[in-house]
mmCIF file of C-alpha atoms in Angstrom:
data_model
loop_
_atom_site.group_PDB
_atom_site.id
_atom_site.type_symbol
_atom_site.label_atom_id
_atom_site.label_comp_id
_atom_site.label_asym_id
_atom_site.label_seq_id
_atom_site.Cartn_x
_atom_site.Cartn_y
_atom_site.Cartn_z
ATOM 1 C CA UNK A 1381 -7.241 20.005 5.914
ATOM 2 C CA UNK A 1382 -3.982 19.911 8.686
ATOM 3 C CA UNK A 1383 -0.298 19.296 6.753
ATOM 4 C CA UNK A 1384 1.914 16.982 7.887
ATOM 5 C CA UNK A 1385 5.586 16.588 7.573
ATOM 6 C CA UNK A 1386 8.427 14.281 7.830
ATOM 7 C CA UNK A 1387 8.884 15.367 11.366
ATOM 8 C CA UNK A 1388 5.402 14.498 12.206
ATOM 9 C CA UNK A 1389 5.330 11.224 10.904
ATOM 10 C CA UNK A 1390 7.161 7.659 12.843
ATOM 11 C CA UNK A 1391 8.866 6.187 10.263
ATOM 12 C CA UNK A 1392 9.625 2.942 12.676
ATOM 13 C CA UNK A 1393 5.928 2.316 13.049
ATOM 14 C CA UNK A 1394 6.136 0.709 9.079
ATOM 15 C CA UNK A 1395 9.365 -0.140 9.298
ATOM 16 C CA UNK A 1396 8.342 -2.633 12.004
ATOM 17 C CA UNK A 1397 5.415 -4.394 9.865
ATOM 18 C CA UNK A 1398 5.591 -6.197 6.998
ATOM 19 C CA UNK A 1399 3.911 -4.644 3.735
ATOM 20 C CA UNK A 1400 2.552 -6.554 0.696
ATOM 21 C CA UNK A 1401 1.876 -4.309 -2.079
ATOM 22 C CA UNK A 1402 -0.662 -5.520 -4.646
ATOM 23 C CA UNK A 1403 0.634 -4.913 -7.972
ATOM 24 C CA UNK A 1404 3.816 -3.951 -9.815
ATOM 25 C CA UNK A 1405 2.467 -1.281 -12.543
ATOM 26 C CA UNK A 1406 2.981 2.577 -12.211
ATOM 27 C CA UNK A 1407 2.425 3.082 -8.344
ATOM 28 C CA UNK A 1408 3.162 -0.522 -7.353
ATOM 29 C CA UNK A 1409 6.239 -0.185 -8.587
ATOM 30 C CA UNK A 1410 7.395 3.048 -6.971
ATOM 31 C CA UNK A 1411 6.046 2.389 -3.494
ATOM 32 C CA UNK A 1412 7.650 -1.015 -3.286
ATOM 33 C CA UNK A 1413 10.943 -0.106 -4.140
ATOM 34 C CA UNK A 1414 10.419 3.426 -2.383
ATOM 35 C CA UNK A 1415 10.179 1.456 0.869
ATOM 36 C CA UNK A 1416 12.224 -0.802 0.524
ATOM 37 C CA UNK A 1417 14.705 1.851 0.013
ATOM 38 C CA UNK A 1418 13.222 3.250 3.405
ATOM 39 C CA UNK A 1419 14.610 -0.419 5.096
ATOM 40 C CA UNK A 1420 10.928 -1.093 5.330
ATOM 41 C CA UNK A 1421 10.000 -5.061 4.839
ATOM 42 C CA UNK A 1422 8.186 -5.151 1.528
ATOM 43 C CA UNK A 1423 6.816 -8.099 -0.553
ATOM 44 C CA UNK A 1424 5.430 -7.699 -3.710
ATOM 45 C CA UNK A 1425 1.779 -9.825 -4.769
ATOM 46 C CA UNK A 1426 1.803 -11.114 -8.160
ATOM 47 C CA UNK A 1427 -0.400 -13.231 -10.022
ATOM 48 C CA UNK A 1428 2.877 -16.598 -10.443
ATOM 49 C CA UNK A 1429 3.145 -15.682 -14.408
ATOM 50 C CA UNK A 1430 2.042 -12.755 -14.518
ATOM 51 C CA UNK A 1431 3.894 -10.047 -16.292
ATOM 52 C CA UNK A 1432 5.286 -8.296 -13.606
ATOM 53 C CA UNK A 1433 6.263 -11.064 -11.757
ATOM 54 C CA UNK A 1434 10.274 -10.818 -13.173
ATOM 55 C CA UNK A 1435 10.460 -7.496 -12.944
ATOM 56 C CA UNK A 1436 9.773 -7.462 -9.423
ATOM 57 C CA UNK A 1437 12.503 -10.188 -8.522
ATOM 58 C CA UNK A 1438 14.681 -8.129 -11.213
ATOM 59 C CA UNK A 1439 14.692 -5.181 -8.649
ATOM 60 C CA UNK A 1440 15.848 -6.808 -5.816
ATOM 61 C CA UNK A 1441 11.660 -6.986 -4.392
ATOM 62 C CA UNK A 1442 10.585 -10.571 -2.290
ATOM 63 C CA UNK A 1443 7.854 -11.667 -4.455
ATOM 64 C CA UNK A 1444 5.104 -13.828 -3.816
ATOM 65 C CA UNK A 1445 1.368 -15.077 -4.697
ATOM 66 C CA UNK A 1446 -1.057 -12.274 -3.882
ATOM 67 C CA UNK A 1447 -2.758 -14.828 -1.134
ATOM 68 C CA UNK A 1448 0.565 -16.223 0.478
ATOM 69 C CA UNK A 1449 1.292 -12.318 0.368
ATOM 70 C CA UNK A 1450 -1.559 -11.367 2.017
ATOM 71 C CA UNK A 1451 -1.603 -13.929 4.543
ATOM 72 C CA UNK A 1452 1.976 -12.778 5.698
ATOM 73 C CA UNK A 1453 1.399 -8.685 5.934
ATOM 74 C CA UNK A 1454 0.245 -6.263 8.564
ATOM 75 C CA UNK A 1455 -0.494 -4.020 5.841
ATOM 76 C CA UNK A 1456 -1.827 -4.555 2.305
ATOM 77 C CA UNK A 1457 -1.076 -1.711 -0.362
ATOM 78 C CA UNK A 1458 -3.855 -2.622 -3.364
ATOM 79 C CA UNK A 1459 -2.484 -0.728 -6.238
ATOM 80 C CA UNK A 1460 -4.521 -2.327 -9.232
ATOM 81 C CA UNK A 1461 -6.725 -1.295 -11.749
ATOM 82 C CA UNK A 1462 -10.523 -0.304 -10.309
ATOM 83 C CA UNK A 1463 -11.957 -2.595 -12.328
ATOM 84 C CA UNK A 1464 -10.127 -5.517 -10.578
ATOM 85 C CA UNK A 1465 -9.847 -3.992 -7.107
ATOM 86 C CA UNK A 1466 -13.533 -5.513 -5.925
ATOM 87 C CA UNK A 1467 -12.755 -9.177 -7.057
ATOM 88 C CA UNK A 1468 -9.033 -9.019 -5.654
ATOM 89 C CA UNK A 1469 -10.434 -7.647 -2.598
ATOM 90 C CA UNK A 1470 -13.125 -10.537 -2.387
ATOM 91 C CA UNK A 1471 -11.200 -13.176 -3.465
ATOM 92 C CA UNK A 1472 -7.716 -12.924 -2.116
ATOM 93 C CA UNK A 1473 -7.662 -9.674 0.549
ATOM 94 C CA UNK A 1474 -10.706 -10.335 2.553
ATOM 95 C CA UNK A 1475 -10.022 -14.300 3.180
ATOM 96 C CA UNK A 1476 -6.346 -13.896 3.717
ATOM 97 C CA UNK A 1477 -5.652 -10.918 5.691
ATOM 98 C CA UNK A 1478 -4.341 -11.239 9.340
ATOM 99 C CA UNK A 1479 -6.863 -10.045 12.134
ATOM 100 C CA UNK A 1480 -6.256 -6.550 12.840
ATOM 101 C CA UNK A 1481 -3.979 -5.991 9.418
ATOM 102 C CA UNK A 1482 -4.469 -2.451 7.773
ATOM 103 C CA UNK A 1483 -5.973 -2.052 4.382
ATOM 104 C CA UNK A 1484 -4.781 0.279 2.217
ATOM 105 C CA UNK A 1485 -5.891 1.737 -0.932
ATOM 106 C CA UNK A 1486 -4.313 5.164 -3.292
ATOM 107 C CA UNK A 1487 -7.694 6.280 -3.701
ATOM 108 C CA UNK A 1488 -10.842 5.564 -2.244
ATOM 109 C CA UNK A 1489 -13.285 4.346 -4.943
ATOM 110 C CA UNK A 1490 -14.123 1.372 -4.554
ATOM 111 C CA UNK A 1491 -14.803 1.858 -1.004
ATOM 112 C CA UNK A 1492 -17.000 4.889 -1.723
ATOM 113 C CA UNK A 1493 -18.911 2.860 -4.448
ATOM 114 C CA UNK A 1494 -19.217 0.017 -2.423
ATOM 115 C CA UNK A 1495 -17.082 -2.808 -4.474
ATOM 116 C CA UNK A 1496 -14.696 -2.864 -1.322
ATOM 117 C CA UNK A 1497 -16.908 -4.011 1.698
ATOM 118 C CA UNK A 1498 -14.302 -3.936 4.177
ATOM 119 C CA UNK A 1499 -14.003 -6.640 7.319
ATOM 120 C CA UNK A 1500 -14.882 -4.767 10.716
ATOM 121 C CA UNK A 1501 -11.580 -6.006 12.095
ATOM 122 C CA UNK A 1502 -9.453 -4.256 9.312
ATOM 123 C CA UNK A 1503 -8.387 -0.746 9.407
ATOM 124 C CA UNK A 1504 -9.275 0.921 5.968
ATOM 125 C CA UNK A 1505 -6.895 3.830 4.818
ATOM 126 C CA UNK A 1506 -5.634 5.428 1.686
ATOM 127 C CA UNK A 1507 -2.663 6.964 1.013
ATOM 128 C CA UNK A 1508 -2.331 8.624 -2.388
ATOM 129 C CA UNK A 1509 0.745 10.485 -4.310
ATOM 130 C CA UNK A 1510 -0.503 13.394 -5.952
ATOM 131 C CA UNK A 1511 1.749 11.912 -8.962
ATOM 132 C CA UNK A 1512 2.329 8.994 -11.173
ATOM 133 C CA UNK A 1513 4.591 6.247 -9.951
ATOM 134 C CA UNK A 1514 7.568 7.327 -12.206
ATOM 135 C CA UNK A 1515 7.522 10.627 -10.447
ATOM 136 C CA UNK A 1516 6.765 9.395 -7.419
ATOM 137 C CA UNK A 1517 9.934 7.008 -8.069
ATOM 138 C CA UNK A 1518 12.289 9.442 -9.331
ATOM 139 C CA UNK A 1519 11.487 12.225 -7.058
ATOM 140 C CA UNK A 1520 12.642 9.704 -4.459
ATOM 141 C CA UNK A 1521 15.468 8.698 -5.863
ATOM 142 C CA UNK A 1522 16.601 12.267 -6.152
ATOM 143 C CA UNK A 1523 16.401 12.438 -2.341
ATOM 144 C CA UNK A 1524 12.912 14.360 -2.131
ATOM 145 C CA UNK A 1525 9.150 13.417 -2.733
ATOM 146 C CA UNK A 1526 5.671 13.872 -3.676
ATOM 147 C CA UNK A 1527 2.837 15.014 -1.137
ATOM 148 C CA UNK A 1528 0.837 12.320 -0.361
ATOM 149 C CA UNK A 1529 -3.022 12.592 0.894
ATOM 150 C CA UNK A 1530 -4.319 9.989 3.356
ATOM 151 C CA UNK A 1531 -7.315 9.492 4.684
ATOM 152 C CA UNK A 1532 -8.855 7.090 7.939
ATOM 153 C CA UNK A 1533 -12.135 4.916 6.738
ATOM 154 C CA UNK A 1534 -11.702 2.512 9.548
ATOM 155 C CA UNK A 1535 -9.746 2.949 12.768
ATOM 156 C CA UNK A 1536 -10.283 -0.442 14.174
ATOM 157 C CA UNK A 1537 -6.697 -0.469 16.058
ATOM 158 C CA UNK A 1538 -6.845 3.338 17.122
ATOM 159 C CA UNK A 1539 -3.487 3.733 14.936
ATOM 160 C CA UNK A 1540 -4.770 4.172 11.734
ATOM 161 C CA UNK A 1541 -3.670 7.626 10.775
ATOM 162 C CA UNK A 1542 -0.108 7.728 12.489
ATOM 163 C CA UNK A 1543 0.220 3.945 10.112
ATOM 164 C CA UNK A 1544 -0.924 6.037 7.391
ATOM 165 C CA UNK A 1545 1.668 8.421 7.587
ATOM 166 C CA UNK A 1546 4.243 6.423 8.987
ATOM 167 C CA UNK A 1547 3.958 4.449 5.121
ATOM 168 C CA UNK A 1548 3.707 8.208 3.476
ATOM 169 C CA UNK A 1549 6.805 9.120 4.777
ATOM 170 C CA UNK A 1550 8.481 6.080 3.714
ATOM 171 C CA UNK A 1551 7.347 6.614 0.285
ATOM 172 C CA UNK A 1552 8.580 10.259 -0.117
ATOM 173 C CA UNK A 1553 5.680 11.738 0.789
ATOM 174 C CA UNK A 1554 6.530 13.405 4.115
#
């Protein structure tokens, strides 16, 4: 295991994408507004009546159908349930997603149990707070952070990891 820091990480490498983040519920919610905060370029993907959907808009977030979302980002933050991760993936990740975008998951589950089949043209990482998304929020807020493990699957681009902790960083996690 290596440890990486702030000072190791280049924060302008997510700054300069845009990032959809599947999901408003306890670590969609502090990793959108976490980057934002960070002056990344953040929309949220929400089913249109869903019950996140307000909230999102309430806190200042772009939000927008998980496809249109999707179609739009460089990366794609799925921070759903398990049980809904393999279908969301299918129906609205895989079809949607930009060639070359980076795919990004908070633990790696479903790719490990094989309901995530991921595109060869995607890169495949995970970044995951070692806390839930109120104290990954408010530990933020506060000015300081979580640590965050990430991992590489797929390194289609050949930037997978520095991406990886590029969007750590921004979430506190550096």
């Amino acid at each position: 295991m290596k440890v990486f820091y702030d000072k190791d990480a280049d924060l302008s490498l997510i700054k300069n994408k845009n990032v959809t983040i599947i999901g408003y519920g306890s670590q969609g919610h502090a990793h959108a507004q976490n980057l934002k905060d960070s002056g990344c370029k953040v929309t949220v993907g929400l089913r249109k009546d869903g019950a996140s959907w307000n909230k999102a808009k309430n806190a200042g977030l772009n939000v927008a159908e998980v496809n249109d979302a999707v179609k739009g980002a460089d990366v794609v933050m799925i921070l759903l349930p398990d049980e809904n991760i393999g279908q969301v993936y299918a129906e609205n990740v895989a079809p949607h997603a930009k060639q070359g975008a980076t795919v990004a998951f908070a633990h790696g589950f479903n790719i490990h149990y094989g309901q995530v089949v991921p595109r060869a043209d995607l890169d495949i990482i995970m970044i995951a707070p070692k806390a839930p998304g109120h104290t990954v929020r408010s530990t933020y807020t506060q000015g300081g952070g979580v640590p965050h493990l990430i991992a590489v699957y797929q390194d289609k681009s050949g930037t997978a990891r520095d991406v990886a902790l590029s969007y750590a960083t921004a979430n506190g996690g550096g």
